[in-house]
CSV table of C-alpha atoms (C1' of nucleotides) in Angstrom, one decimal:
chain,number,residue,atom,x,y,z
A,1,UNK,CA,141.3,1.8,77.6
A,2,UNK,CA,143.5,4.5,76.8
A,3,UNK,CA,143.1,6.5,73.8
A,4,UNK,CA,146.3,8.1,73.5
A,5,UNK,CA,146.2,11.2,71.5
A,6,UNK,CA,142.9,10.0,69.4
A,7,UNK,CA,140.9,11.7,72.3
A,8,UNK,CA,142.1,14.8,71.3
A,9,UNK,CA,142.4,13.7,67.5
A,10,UNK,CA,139.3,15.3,65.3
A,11,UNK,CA,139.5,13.0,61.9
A,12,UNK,CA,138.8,10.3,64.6
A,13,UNK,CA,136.1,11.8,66.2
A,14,UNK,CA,134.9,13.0,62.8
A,15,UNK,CA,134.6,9.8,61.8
A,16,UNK,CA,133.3,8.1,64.8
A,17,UNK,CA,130.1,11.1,64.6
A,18,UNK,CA,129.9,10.9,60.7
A,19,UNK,CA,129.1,7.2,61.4
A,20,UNK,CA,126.4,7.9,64.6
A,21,UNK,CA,124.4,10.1,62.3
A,22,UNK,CA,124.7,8.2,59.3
A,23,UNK,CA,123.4,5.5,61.6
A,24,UNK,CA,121.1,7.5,63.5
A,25,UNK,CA,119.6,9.0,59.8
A,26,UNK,CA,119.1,5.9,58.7
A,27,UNK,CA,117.1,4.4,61.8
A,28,UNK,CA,114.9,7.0,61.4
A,29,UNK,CA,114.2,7.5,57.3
A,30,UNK,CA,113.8,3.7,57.6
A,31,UNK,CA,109.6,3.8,56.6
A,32,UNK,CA,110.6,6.1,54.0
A,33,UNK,CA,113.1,4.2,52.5
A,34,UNK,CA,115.9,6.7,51.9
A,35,UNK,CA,119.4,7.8,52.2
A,36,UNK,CA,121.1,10.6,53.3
A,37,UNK,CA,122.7,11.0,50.0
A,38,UNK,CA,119.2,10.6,48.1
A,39,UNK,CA,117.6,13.1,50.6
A,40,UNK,CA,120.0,15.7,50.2
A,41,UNK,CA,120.0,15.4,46.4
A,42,UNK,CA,115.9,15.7,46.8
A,43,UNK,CA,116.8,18.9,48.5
A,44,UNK,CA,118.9,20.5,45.9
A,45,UNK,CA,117.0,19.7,43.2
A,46,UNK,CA,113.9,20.8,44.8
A,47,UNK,CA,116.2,24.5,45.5
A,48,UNK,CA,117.1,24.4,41.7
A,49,UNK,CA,114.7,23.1,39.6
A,50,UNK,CA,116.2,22.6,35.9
A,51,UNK,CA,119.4,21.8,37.8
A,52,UNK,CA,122.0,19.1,35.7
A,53,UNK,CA,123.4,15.9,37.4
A,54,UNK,CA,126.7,18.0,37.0
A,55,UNK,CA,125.7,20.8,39.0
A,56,UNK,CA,124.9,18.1,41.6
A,57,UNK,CA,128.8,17.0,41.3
A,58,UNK,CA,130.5,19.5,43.5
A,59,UNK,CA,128.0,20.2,46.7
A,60,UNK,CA,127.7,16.1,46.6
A,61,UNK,CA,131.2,15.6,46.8
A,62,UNK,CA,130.3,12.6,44.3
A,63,UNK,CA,132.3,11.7,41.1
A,64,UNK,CA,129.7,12.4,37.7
A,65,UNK,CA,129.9,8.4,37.4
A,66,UNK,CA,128.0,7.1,40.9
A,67,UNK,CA,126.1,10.2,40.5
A,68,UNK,CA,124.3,8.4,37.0
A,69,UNK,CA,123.3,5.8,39.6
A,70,UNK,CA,121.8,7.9,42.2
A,71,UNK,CA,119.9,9.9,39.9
A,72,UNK,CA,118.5,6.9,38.1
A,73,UNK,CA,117.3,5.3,40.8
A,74,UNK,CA,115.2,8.7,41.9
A,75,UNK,CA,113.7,8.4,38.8
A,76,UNK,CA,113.3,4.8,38.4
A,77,UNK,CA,111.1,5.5,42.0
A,78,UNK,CA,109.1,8.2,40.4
A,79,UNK,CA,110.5,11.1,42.4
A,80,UNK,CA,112.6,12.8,39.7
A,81,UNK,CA,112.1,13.3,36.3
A,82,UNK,CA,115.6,13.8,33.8
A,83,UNK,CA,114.8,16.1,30.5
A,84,UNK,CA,116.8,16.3,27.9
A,85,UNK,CA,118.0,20.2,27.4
A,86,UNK,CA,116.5,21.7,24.1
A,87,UNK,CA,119.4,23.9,24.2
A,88,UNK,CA,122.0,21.8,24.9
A,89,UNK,CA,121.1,18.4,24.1
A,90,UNK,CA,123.8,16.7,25.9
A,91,UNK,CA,122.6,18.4,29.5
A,92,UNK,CA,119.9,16.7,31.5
A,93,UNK,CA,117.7,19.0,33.2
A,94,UNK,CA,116.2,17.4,36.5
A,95,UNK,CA,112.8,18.5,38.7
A,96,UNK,CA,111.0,16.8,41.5
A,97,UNK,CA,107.6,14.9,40.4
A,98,UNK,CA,104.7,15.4,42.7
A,99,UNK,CA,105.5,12.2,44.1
A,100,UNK,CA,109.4,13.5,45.1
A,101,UNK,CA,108.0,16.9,46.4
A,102,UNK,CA,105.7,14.8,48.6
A,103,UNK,CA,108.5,12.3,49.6
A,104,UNK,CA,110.7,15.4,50.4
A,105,UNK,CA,107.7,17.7,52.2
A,106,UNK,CA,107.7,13.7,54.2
A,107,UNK,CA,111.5,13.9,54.9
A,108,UNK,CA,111.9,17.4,55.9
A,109,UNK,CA,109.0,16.2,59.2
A,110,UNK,CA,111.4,12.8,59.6
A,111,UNK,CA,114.2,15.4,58.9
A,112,UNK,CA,112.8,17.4,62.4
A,113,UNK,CA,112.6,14.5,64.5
A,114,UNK,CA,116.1,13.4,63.9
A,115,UNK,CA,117.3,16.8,64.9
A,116,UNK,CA,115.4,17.1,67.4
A,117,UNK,CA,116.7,14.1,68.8
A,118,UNK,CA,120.5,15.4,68.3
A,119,UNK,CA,118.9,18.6,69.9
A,120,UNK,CA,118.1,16.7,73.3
A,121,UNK,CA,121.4,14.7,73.0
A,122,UNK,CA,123.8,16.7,72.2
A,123,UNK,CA,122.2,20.2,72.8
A,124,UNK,CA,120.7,22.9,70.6
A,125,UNK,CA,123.3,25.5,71.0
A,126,UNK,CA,126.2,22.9,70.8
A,127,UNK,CA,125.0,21.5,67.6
A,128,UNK,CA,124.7,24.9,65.9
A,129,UNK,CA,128.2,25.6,66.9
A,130,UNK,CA,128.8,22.6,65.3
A,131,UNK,CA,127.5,23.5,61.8
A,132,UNK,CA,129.3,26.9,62.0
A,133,UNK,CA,132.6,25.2,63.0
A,134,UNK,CA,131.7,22.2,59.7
A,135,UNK,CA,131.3,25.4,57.6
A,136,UNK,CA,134.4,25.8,57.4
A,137,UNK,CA,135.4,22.5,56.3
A,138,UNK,CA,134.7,23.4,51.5
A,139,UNK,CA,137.1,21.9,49.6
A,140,UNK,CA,137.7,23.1,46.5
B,1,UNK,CA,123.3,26.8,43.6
B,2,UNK,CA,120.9,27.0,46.4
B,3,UNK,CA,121.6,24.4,48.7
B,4,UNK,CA,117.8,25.1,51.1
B,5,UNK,CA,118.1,23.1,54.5
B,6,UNK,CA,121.8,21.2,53.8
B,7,UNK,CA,123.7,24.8,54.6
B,8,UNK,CA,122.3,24.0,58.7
B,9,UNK,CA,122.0,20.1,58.2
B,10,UNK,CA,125.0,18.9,60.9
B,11,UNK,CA,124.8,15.4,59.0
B,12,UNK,CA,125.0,16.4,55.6
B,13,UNK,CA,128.3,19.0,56.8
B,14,UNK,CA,130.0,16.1,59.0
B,15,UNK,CA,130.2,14.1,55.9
B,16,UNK,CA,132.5,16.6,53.9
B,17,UNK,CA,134.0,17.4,56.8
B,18,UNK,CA,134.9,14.0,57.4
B,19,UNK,CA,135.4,13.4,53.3
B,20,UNK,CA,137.8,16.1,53.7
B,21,UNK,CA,139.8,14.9,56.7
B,22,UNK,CA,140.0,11.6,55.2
B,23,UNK,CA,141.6,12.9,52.3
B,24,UNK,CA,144.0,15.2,53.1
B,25,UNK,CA,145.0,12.4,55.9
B,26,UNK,CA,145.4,9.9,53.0
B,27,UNK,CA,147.2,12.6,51.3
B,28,UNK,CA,149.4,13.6,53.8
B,29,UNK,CA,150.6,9.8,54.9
B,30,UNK,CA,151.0,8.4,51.5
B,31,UNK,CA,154.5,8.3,51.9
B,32,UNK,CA,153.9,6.1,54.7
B,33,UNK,CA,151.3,4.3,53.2
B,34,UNK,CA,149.4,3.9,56.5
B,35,UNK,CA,145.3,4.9,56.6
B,36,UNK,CA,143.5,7.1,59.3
B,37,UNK,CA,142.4,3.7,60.6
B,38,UNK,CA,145.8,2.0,60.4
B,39,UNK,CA,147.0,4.8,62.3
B,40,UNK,CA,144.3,4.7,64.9
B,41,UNK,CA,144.6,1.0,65.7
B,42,UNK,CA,148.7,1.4,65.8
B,43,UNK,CA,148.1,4.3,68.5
B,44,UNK,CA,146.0,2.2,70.4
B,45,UNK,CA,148.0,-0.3,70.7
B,46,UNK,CA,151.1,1.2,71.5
B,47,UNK,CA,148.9,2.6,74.7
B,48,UNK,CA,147.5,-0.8,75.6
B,49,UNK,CA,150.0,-2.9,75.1
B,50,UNK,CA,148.6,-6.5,75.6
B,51,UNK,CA,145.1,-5.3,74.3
B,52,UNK,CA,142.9,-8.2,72.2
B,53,UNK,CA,141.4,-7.3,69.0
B,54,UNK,CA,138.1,-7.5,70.4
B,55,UNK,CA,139.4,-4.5,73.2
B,56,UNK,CA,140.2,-2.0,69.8
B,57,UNK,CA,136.3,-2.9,68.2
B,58,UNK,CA,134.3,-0.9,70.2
B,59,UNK,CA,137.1,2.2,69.9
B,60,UNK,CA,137.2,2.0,66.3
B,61,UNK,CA,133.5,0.9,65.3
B,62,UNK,CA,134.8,-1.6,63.7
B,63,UNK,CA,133.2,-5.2,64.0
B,64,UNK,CA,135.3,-7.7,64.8
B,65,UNK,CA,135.1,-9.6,61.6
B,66,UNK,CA,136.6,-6.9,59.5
B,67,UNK,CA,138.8,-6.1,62.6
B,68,UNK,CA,140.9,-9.0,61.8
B,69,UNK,CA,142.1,-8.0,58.5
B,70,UNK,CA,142.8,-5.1,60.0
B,71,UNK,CA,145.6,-6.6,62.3
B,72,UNK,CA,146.4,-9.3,60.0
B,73,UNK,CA,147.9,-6.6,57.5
B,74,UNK,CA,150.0,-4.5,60.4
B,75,UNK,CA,151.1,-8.2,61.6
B,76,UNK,CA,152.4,-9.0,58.1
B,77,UNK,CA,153.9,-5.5,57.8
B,78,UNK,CA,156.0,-6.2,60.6
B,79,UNK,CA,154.6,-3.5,63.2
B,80,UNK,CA,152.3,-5.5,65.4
B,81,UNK,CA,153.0,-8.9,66.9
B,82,UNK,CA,149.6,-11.1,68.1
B,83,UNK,CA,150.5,-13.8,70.6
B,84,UNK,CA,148.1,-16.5,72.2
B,85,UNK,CA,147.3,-15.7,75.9
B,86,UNK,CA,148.9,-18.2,78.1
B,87,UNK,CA,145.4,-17.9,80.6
B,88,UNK,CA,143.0,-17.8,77.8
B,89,UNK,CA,144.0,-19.2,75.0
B,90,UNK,CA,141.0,-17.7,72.8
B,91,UNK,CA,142.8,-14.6,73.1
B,92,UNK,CA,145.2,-12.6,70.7
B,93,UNK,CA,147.6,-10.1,72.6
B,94,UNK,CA,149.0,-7.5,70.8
B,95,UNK,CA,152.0,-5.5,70.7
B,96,UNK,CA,153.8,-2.7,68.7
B,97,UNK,CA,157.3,-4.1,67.4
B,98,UNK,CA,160.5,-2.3,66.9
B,99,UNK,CA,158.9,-1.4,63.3
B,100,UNK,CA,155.8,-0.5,64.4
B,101,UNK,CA,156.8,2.4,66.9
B,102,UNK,CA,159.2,3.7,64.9
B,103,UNK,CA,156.3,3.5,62.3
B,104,UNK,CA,153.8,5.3,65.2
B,105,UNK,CA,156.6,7.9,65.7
B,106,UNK,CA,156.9,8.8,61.8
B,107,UNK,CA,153.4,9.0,61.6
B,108,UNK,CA,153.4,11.1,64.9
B,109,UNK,CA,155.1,13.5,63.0
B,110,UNK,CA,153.3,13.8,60.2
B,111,UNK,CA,150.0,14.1,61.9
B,112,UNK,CA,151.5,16.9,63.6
B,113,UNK,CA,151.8,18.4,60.0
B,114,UNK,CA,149.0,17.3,59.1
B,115,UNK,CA,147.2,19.2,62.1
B,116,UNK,CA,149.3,22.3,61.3
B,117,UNK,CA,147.6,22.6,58.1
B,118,UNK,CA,144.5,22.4,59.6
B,119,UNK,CA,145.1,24.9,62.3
B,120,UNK,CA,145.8,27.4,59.4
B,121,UNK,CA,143.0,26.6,57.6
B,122,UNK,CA,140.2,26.2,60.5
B,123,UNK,CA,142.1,28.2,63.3
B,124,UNK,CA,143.6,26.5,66.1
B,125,UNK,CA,140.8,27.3,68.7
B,126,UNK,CA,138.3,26.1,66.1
B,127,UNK,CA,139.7,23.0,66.2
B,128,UNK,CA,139.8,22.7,69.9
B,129,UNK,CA,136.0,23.9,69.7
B,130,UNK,CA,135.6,21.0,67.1
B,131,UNK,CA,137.2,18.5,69.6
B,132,UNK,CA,135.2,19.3,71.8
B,133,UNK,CA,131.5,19.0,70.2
B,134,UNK,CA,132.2,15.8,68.5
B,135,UNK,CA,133.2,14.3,71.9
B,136,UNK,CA,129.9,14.2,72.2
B,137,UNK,CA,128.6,12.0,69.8
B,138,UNK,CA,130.1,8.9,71.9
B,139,UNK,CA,127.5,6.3,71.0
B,140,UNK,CA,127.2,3.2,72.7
C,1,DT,C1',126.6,-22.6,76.8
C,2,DA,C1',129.2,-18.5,76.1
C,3,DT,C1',133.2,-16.1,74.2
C,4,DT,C1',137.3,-15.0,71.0
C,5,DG,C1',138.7,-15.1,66.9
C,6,DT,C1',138.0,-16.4,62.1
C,7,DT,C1',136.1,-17.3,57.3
C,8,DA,C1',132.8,-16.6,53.8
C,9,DT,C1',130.0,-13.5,51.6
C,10,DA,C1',127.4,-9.6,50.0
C,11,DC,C1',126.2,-4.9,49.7
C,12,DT,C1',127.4,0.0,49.6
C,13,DC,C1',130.4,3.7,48.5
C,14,DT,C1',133.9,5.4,46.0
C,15,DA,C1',137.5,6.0,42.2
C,16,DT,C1',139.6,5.5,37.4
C,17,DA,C1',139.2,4.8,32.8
C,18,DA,C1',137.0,4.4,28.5
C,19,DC,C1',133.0,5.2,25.8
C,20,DT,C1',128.7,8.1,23.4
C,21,DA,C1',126.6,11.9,21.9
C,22,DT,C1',126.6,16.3,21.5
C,23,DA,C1',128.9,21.0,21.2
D,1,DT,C1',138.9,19.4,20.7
D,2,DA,C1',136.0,19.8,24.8
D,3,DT,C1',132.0,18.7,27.6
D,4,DA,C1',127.7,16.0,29.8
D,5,DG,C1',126.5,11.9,30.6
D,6,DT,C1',127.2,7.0,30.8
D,7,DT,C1',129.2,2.2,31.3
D,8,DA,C1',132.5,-1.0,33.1
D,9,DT,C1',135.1,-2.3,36.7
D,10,DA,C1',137.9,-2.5,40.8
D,11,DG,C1',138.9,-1.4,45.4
D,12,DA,C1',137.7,0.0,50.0
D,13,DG,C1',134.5,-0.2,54.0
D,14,DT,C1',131.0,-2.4,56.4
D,15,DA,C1',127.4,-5.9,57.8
D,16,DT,C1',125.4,-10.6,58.8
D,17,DA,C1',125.9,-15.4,59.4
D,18,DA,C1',128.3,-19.5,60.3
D,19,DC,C1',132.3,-21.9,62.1
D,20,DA,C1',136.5,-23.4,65.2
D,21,DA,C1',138.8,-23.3,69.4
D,22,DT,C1',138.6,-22.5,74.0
D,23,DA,C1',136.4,-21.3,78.4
DNA sequence: TATTGTTATACTCTATAACTATA
DNA sequence: TATAGTTATAGAGTATAACAATA
């Protein structure tokens, strides 16, 4: 088949690789029962404990309303806990539980093994070109 | 905000990348009112002339369920015409119209915008770098 | 039996708007 | 009046299963 110009398109081949890893994530945090989404929000809170669902907004790229969602459902599974702000009472401060640092500390080793598997496919030094190159990519 | 692991995390950086893409895309052919996929599908078509919807699903990643919708809305749009093969009649062949390559041509050009704006933003090797890594994350 | 296309359906992700409680 | 969070809702996008027509 003849792909025309897509060959040499990237917002096709973005989106054709944003769906492999997606994919690929999920195949392997299957046991552990997680998204890429959840994971990375596990991250950044774990990097900023005290953090707001707000703060979360922007490095997300999720709107404040599906973001009431994911964070609920982190805490509904015990892995987050959501505090009210004694100085600002409308804020919600967020922090792992021990049960989300141990689900992360479980994800960062699941977390290895997926990269190592892009590693082998797709080569180490090609895929940290990639991440410079993705860098580049914040939207305001 | 400290944002650990995610700064090196290909997976979590593809998918702003691709939010990005997607969105400047949609923004740039609104006048159009054509999506990235929409696009895609038109250009592949116009290469393969004769092609079946189930040639375009493994191209796209699209299953072939949600591929008809697909050509049913560029068929009622007037850009793609999908006639019964004479030898199999199972089979849907589909063409470009009149419409739908003056349609491809418009969009042609605004791609080509749309790529300029990129190539200021990224750099225009960067891109070609880009191209070339994702490439690589064919998946069968 | 197998294949092409199709319909039905459900689930996830995302977006807009309106609401609440606080400031 | 503005902000943080929340609820409601609708629209894409995607996936599985079952079906019709044809091979």
């Amino acid at each position: 088949m003849d792909m025309g110009i897509l060959i040499d398109t990237f917002g096709y081949l973005l989106r054709r690789a944003w769906r492999d890893a997606d994919r690929r994530f999920a195949h392997h945090f299957r046991t552990l029962d997680i998204s890429a989404v959840q994971f990375s929000v596990l991250e950044l809170i774990d990097r900023n404990p005290g953090c707001t669902p707000g703060d979360l907004v922007m490095p997300m790229g999720i709107t404040q309303n599906n973001m009431v969602g994911i964070i609920a459902d982190l805490v509904k599974r015990g892995f987050v806990t959501k505090k009210t702000d004694a100085h600002d009472r409308r804020a919600r401060k967020l922090s792992l539980t021990d049960e989300g640092a141990t689900m992360l500390s479980a994800a960062h080793a699941v977390h290895d093994l997926y990269l190592a598997e892009y590693a082998q496919r797709i080569g180490a030094g090609n895929l940290k070109d990639l991440v410079r190159l993705l860098r580049m990519f914040d939207r305001g």
